[in-house]
Short mmCIF file of C-alpha atoms and ligand atoms in Angstrom, two decimals:
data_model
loop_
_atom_site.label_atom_id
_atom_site.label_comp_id
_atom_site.label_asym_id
_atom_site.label_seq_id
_atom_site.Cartn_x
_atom_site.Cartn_y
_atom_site.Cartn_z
CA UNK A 23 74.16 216.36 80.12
CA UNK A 24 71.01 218.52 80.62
CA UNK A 25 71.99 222.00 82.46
CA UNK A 26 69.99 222.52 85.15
CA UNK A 27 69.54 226.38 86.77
CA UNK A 28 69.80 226.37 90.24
CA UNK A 29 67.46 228.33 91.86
CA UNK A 30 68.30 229.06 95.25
CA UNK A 31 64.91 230.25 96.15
CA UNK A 32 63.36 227.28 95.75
CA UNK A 33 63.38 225.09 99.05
CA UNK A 34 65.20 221.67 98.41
CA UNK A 35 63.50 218.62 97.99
CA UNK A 36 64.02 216.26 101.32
CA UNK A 37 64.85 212.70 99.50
CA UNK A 38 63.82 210.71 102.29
CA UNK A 39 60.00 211.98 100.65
CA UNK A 40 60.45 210.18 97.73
CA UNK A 41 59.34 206.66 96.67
CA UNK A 42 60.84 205.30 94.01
CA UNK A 43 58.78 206.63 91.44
CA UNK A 44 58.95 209.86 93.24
CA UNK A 45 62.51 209.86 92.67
CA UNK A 46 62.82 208.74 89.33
CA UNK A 47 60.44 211.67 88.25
CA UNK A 48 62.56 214.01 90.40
CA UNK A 49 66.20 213.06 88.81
CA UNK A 50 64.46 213.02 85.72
CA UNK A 51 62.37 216.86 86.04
CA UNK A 52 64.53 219.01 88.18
CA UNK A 53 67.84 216.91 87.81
CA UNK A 54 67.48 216.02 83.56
CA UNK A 55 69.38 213.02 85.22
CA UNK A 56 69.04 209.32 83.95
CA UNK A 57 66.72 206.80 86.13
CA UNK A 58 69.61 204.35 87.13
CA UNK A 59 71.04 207.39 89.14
CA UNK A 60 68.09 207.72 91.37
CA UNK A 61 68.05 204.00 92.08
CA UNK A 62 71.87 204.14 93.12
CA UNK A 63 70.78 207.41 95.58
CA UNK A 64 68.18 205.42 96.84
CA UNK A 65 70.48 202.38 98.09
CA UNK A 66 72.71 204.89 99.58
CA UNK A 67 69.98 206.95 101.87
CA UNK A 68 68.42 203.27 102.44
CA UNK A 69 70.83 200.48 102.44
CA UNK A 70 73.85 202.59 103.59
CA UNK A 71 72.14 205.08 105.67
CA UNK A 72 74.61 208.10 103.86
CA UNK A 73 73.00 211.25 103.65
CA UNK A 74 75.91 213.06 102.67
CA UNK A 75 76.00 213.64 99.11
CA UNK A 76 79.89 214.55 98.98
CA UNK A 77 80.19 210.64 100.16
CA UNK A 78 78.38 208.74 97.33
CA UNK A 79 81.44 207.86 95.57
CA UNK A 80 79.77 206.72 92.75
CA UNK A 81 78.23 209.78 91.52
CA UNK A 82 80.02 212.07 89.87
CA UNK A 83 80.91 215.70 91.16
CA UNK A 84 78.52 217.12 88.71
CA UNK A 85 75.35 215.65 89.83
CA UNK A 86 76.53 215.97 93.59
CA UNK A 87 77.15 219.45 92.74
CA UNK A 88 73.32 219.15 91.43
CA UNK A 89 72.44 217.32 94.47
CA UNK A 90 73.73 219.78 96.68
CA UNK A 91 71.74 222.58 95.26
CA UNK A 92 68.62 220.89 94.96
CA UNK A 93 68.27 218.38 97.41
CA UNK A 94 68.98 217.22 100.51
CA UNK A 95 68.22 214.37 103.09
CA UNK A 96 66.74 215.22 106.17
CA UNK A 97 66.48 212.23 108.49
CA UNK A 98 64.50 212.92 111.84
CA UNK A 99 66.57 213.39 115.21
CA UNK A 100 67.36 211.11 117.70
CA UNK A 101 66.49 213.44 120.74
CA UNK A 102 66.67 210.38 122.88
CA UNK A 103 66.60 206.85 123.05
CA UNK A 104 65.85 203.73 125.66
CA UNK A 105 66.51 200.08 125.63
CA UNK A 106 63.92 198.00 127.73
CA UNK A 107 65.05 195.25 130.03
CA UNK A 108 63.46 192.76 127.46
CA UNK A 109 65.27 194.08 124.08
CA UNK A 110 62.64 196.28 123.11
CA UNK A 111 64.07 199.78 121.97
CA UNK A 112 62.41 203.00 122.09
CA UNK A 113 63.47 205.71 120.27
CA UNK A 114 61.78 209.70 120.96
CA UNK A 115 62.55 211.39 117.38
CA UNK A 116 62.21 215.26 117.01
CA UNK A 117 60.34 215.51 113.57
CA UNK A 118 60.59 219.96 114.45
CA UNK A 119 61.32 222.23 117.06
CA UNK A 120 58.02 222.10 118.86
CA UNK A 121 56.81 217.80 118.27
CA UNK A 122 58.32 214.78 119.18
CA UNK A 123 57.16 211.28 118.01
CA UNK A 124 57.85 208.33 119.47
CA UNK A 125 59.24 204.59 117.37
CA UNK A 126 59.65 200.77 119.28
CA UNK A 127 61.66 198.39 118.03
CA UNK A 128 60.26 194.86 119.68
CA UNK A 129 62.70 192.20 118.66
CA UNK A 130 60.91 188.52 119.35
CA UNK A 131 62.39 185.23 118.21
CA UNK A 132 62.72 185.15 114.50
CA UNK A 133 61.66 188.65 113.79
CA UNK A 134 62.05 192.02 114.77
CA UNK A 135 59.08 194.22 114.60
CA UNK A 136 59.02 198.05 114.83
CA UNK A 137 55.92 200.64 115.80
CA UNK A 138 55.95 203.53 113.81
CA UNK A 139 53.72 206.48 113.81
CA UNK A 140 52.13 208.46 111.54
CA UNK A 141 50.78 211.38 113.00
CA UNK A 142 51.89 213.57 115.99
CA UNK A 143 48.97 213.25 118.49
CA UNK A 144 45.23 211.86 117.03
CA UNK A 145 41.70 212.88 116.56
CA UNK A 146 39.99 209.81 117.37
CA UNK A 147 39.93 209.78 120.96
CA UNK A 148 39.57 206.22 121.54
CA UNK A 149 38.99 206.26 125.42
CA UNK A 150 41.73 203.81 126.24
CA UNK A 151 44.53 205.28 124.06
CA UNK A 152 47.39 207.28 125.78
CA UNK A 153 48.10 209.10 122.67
CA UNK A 154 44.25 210.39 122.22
CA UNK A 155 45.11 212.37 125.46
CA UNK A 156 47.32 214.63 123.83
CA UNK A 157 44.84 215.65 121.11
CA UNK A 158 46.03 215.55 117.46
CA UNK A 159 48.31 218.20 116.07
CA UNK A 160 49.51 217.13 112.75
CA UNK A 161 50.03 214.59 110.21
CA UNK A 162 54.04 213.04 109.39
CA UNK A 163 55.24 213.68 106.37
CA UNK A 164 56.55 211.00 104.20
CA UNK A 165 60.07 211.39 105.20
CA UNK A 166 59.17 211.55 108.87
CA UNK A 167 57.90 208.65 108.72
CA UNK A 168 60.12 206.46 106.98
CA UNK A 169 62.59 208.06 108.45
CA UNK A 170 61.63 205.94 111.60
CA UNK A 171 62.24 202.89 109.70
CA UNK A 172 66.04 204.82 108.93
CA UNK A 173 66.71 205.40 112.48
CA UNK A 174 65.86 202.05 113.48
CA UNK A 175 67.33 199.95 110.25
CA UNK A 176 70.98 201.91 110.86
CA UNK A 177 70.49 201.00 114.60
CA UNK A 178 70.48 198.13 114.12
CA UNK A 179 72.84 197.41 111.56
CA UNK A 180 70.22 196.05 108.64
CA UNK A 181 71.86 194.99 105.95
CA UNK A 182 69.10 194.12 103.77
CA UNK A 183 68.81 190.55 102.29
CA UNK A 184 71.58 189.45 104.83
CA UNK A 185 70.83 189.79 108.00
CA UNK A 186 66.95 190.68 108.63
CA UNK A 187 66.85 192.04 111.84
CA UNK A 188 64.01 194.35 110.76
CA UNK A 189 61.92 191.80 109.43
CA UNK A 190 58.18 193.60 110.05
CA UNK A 191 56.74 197.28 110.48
CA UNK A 192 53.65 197.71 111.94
CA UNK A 193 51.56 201.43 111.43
CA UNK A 194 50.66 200.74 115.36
CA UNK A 195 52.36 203.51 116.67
CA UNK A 196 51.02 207.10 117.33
CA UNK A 197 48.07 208.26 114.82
CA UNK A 198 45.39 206.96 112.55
CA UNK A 199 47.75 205.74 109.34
CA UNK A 200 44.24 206.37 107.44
CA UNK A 201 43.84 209.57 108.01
CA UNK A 202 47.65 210.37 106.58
CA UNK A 203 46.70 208.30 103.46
CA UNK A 204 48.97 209.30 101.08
CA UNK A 205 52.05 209.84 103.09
CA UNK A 206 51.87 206.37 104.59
CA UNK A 207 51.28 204.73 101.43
CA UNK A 208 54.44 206.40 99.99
CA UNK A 209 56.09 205.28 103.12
CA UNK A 210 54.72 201.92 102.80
CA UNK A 211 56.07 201.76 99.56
CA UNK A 212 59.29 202.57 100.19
CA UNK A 213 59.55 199.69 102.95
CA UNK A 214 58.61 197.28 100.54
CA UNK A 215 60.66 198.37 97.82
CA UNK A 216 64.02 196.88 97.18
CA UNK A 217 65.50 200.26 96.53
CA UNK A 218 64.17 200.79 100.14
CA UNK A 219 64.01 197.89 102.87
CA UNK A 220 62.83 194.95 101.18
CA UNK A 221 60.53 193.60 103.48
CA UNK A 222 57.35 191.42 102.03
CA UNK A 223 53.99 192.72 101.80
CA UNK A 224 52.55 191.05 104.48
CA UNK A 225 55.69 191.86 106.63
CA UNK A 226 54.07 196.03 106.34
CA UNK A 227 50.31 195.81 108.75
CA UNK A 228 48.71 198.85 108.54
CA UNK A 229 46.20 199.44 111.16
CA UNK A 230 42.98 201.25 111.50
CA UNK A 231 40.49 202.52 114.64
CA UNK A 232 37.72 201.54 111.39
CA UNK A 233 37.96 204.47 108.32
CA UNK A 234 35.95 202.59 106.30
CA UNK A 235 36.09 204.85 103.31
CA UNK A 236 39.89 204.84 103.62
CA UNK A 237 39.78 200.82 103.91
CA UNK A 238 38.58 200.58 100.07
CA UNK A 239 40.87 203.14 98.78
CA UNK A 240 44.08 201.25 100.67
CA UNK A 241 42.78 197.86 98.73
CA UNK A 242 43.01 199.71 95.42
CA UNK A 243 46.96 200.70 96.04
CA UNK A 244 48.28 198.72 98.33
CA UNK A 245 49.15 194.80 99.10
CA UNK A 246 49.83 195.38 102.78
CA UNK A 247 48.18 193.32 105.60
CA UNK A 248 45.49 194.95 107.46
CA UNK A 249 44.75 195.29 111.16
CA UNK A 250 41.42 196.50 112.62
CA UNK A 251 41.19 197.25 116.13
CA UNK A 252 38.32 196.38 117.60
CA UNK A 253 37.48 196.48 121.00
CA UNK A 254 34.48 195.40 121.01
CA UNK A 255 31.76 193.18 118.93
CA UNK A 256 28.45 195.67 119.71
CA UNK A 257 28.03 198.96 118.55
CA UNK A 258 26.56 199.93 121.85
CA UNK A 259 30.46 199.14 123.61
CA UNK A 260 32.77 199.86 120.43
CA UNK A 261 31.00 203.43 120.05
CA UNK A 262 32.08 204.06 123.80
CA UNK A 263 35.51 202.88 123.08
CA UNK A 264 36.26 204.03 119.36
CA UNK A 265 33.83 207.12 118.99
CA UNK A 266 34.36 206.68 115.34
CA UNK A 267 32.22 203.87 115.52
CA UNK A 268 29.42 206.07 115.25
CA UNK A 269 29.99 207.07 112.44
CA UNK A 270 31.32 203.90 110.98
CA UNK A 271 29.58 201.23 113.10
CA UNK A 272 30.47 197.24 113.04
CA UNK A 273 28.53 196.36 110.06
CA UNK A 274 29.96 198.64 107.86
CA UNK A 275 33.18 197.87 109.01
CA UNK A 276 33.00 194.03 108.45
CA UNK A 277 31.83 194.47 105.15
CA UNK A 278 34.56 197.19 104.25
CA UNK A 279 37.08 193.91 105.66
CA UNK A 280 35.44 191.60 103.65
CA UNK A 281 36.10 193.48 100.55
CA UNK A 282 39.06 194.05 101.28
CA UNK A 283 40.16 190.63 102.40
CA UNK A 284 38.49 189.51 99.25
CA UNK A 285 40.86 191.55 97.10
CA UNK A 286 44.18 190.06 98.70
CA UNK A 287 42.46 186.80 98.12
CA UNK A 288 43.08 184.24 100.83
CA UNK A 289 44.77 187.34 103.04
CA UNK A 290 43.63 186.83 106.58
CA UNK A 291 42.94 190.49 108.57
CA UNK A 292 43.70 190.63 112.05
CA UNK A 293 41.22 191.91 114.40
CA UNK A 294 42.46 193.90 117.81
CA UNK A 295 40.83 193.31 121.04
CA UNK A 296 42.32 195.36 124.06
CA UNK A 297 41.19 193.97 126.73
CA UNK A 298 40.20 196.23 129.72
CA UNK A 299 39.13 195.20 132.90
CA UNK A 300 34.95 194.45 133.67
CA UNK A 301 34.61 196.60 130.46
CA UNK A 302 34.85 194.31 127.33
CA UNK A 303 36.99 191.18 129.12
CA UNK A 304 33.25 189.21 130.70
CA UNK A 305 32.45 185.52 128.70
CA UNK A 306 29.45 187.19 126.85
CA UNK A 307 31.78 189.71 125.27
CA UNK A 308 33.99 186.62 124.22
CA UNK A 309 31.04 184.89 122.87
CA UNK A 310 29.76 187.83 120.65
CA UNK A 311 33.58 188.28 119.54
CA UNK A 312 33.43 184.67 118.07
CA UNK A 313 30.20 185.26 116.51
CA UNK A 314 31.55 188.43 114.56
CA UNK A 315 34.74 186.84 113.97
CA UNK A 316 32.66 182.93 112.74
CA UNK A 317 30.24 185.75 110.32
CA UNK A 318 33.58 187.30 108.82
CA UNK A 319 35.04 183.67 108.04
CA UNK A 320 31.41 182.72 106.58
CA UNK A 321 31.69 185.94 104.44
CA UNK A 322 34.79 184.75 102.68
CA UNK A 323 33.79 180.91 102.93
CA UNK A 324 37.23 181.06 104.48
CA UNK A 325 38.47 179.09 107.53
CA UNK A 326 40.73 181.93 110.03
CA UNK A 327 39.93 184.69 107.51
CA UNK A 328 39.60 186.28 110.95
CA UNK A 329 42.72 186.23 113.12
CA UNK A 330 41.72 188.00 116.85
CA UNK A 331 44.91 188.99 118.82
CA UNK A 332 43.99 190.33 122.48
CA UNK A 333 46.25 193.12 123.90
CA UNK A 334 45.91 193.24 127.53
CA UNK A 335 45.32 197.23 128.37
CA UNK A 336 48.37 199.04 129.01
CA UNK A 337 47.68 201.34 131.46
CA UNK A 338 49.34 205.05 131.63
CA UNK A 339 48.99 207.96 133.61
CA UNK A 340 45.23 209.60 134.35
CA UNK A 341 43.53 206.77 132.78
CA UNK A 342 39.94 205.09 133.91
CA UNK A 343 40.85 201.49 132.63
CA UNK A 344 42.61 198.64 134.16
CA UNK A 345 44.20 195.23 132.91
CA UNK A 346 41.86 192.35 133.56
CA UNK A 347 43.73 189.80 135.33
CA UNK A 348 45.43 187.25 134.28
CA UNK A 349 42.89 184.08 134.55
CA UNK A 350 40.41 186.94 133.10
CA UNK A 351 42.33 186.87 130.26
CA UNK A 352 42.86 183.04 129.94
CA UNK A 353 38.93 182.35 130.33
CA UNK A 354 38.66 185.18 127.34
CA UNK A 355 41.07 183.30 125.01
CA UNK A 356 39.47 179.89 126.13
CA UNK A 357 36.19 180.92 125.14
CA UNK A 358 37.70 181.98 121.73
CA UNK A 359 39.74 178.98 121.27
CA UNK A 360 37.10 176.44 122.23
CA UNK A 361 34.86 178.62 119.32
CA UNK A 362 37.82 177.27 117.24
CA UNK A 363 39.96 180.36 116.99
CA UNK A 364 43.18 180.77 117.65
CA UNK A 365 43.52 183.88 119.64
CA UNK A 366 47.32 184.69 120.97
CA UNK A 367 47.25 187.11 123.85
CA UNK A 368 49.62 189.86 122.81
CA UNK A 369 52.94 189.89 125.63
CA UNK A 370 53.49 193.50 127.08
CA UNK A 371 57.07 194.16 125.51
CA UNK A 372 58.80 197.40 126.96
CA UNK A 373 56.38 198.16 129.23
CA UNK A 374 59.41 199.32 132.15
CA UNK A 375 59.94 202.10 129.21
CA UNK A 376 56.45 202.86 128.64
CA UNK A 377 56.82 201.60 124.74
CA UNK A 378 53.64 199.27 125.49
CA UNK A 379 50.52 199.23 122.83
CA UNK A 380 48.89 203.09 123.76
CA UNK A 381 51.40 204.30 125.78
CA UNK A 382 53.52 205.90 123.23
CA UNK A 383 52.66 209.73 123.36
CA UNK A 384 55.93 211.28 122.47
CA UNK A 385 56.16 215.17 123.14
CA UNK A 386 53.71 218.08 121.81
CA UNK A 387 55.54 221.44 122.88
CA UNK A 388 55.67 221.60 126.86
CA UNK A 389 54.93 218.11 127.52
CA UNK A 390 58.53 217.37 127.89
CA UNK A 391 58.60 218.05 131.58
CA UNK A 392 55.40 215.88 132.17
CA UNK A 393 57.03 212.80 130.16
CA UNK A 394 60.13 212.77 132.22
CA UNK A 395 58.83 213.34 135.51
CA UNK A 396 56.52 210.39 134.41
CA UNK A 397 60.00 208.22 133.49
CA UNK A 398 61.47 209.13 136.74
CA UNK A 399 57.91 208.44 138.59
CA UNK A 400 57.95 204.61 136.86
CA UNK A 401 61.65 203.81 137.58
CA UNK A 402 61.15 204.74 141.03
CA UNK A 403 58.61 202.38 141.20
CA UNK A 404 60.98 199.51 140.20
CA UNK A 405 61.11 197.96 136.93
CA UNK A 406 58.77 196.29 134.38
CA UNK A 407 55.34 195.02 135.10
CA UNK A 408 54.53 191.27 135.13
CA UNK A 409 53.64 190.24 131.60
CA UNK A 410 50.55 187.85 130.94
CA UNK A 411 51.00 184.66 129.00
CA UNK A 412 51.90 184.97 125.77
N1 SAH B 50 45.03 204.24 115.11
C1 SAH B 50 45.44 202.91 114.78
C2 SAH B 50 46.86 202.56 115.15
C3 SAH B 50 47.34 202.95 116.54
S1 SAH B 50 46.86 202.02 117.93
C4 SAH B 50 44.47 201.91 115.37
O1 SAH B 50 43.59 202.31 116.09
O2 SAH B 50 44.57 200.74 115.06
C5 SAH B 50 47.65 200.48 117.90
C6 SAH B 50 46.90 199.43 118.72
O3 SAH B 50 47.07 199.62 120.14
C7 SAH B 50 45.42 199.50 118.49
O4 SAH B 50 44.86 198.22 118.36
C8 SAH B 50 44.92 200.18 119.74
O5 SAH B 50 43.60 199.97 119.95
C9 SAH B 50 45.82 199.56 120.79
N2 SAH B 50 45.84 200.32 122.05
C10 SAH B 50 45.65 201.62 122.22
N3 SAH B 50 45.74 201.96 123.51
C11 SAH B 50 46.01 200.84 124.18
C12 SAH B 50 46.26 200.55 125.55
N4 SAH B 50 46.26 201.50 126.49
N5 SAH B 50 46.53 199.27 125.89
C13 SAH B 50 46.58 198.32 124.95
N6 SAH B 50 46.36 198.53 123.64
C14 SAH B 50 46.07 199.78 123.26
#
C-alpha cells in the first residue's frame, strides 16, 4: 500500500463534495487507494447515511486511519424542522454560522418530491419571489447542496431501489441553479448516480428564471429535465417580472429551449406560469401563452414539446401581488386546454408552513427574529390557506 504523509495543515476534503469521479480521483491522488474503495465510501455517506469513518466496517483501520486525517463528511445542520398539515416537510438547514437555507419535502401519491436550493439568497430579483427580497449572498457548495438530498433521504428512511420515497428533486428551491453551474451539476450527478440516490434523469428538473448562455452549456453535460419559468409570454410583462429578461428576452429564450429540447430528443421542457392576480392571469395573457407554447411545439415538429404548469402566487410578507381567484384560474387553464394543452394548476402544498413555491427564504444573519415572528404571526392566524384545484 502507497504511504501517504499526512499533512495536518492542509484542510480536509468534505466527501459529501465529491461525485463519483471526484472521489475516485481523490482515493486515488491523496489516498494512493484503489477505486472500489471510494465506491464502498460512497454507499456508506449515501445509502447508509454514516459519516463516521470509525463505523465503516468494511474498511480497514489503515485507510480509516487515512480517512481520518484527510477527510471528513460534513453534512449540513438540521437547525430546525416542520411537518405541514398535508405531509409536506420543511426542513431550515444551517450551511455556517451566519446563513440558513431552507429544503421541502412534498410527498404526493406515487412520488415524493423535494425543493432544494442552491444558493443562499438570489440576484435576480424576480418581483414576485420571496427569496429575491433577501438579496443574494452566496452560492452552495456541492456538499451543501446534496447534503439536502442527505437530510431528507435519512429522514425519510430511503433505502434506495426498495422503497422510493424520494422519487424526484427539483432545483426549485432558493437561488438560480444556473448561476451555481458547476456545483449543481456535481450535485446533480451525484443524485443520479447509483453510488448516490439513484433516481432517473428525468426524476432531477433543474430550473431556470432564463440564463440562456447557461441553458446550452447544461445540454452539453447533463441529461436532466428542464424547467423555465415564465411568467409571462411578452417581453414587455416578463421584463417586469424576471428583470433578466432584458437581457435575455423571450426569443432568445425559446430558441435556447429548442436546442436544448432538441438534444434530449423527444424530452418535453416544462414552462412555469405563476399566476398573479390582474397582472398576467386576464384571457389575452392565456391566449399569447398558447401561442408561445403552439410556436415551441412547431419548432420541434413535436406534439406537448411544451408542458405549461400554472403556480397560483404564493403570497408572503411585504409583497404587491395577490392570488387570482379561483374561477380566474380555471378560465386561465380553460383557455389553455381548449388551445389543446394540458395545463395542471400546481396545488399549494405546505403553505400553513410557508414551504409554498417563493416563500422559502431561509435565514441571512439577523433575519432569524423576522422569520419566527412571521411563523408565530401565520399560526395565529389559523392554519393553511384554501388550495385551488389541482
Ligand atoms: N431561480 C429558479 C428556481 C427557483 S423558483 C427559477 O426561477 O426557476 C421556483 C419556481 O417558483 C419558479 O417557477 C418561480 O418563478 C416560482 N415562484 C417564485 N415565487 C413565487 C411565488 N411567490 N408564488 C408562486 N410561485 C413562485
Amino acid at each position: 500500500m502507497t504511504e501517504v504523509a499526512i499533512d495536518a495543515t492542509v484542510a480536509k476534503q468534505n466527501l459529501l463534495d465529491l461525485d463519483r469521479e471526484g472521489m475516485e480521483r481523490f482515493f486515488a491522488e491523496t489516498l494512493g487507494e484503489k477505486r472500489f474503495r471510494a465506491h464502498q465510501i460512497m454507499k456508506w455517506i449515501h445509502h447508509r447515511y454514516v459519516t463516521d469513518f470509525n463505523d465503516m466496517t468494511d474498511l480497514g483501520k489503515v485507510l480509516r486511519a487515512k480517512l481520518e486525517a484527510h477527510a471528513e463528511v460534513r453534512v449540513p445542520q438540521v437547525q430546525f424542522e416542520k411537518p405541514s398539515t398535508d405531509g409536506t416537510h420543511k426542513w431550515l438547514l444551517a450551511m455556517d454560522g451566519k446563513n440558513a437555507i431552507e429544503t421541502v419535502y412534498i410527498p404526493d401519491k406515487n412520488r415524493g418530491t423535494l425543493c432544494v436550493s442552491s444558493q443562499v439568497g438570489c440576484a435576480l430579483n424576480c418581483q414576485f419571489c420571496s427569496t429575491a427580497t433577501q438579496g443574494f449572498n452566496r452560492n452552495l457548495s456541492t456538499a451543501e447542496i446534496i447534503g439536502q438530498v442527505w437530510v431528507a433521504a435519512r429522514h425519510l428512511g430511503n433505502v434506495p431501489h426498495k422503497q422510493r420515497r424520494l422519487t424526484n428533486v427539483v432545483m426549485m428551491g432558493m437561488g438560480e441553479p444556473l448561476m451555481n453551474f458547476d456545483n449543481v451539476v456535481r450535485a446533480m450527478s451525484i443524485m443520479r448516480d447509483d453510488l448516490g440516490y439513484g433516481l432517473a434523469n428525468k426524476r432531477v428538473t433543474l430550473s431556470t428564471a432564463g440564463m440562456v448562455p447557461m441553458i446550452d452549456k447544461l445540454a452539453e453535460v447533463s441529461d436532466v429535465s428542464l424547467a423555465v419559468s415564465l411568467h409571462a409570454a411578452n417581453d414587455a410583462l416578463r421584463t417586469e417580472l424576471v428583470p433578466l429578461n432584458k437581457k435575455y428576452p423571450i426569443a432568445e429564450l425559446m430558441e435556447a429551449c429548442v436546442r436544448y429540447a432538441q438534444r434530449k430528443r423527444g424530452e418535453s421542457i416544462t414552462f412555469e406560469y405563476t399566476l398573479m392576480r390582474d397582472v398576467n392571469d386576464q384571457p389575452q395573457h392565456a391566449r399569447e401563452l398558447a401561442r408561445l407554447m403552439r410556436e415551441f411545439d412547431n419548432r420541434l415538429q413535436m406534439k406537448d414539446a411544451a408542458k405549461v404548469n400554472l403556480i397560483p402566487f404564493n403570497p408572503f410578507p411585504g409583497t404587491r401581488y395577490e392570488r387570482p381567484d379561483d374561477a380566474t384560474i380555471r378560465r386561465f387553464q380553460k383557455l389553455l386546454n381548449e388551445s389543446g394543452r394540458i395545463a395542471p394548476v400546481r396545488r399549494t402544498r405546505g403553505d400553513d408552513i410557508d414551504a409554498a413555491c417563493g416563500q422559502l427564504k431561509g435565514q441571512v444573519a439577523d433575519r432569524t427574529r423576522r422569520q419566527a415572528e412571521h411563523l408565530k404571526r401565520l399560526e395565529s392566524q389559523g392554519g393553511p390557506g384554501v388550495d385551488a384545484a389541482a
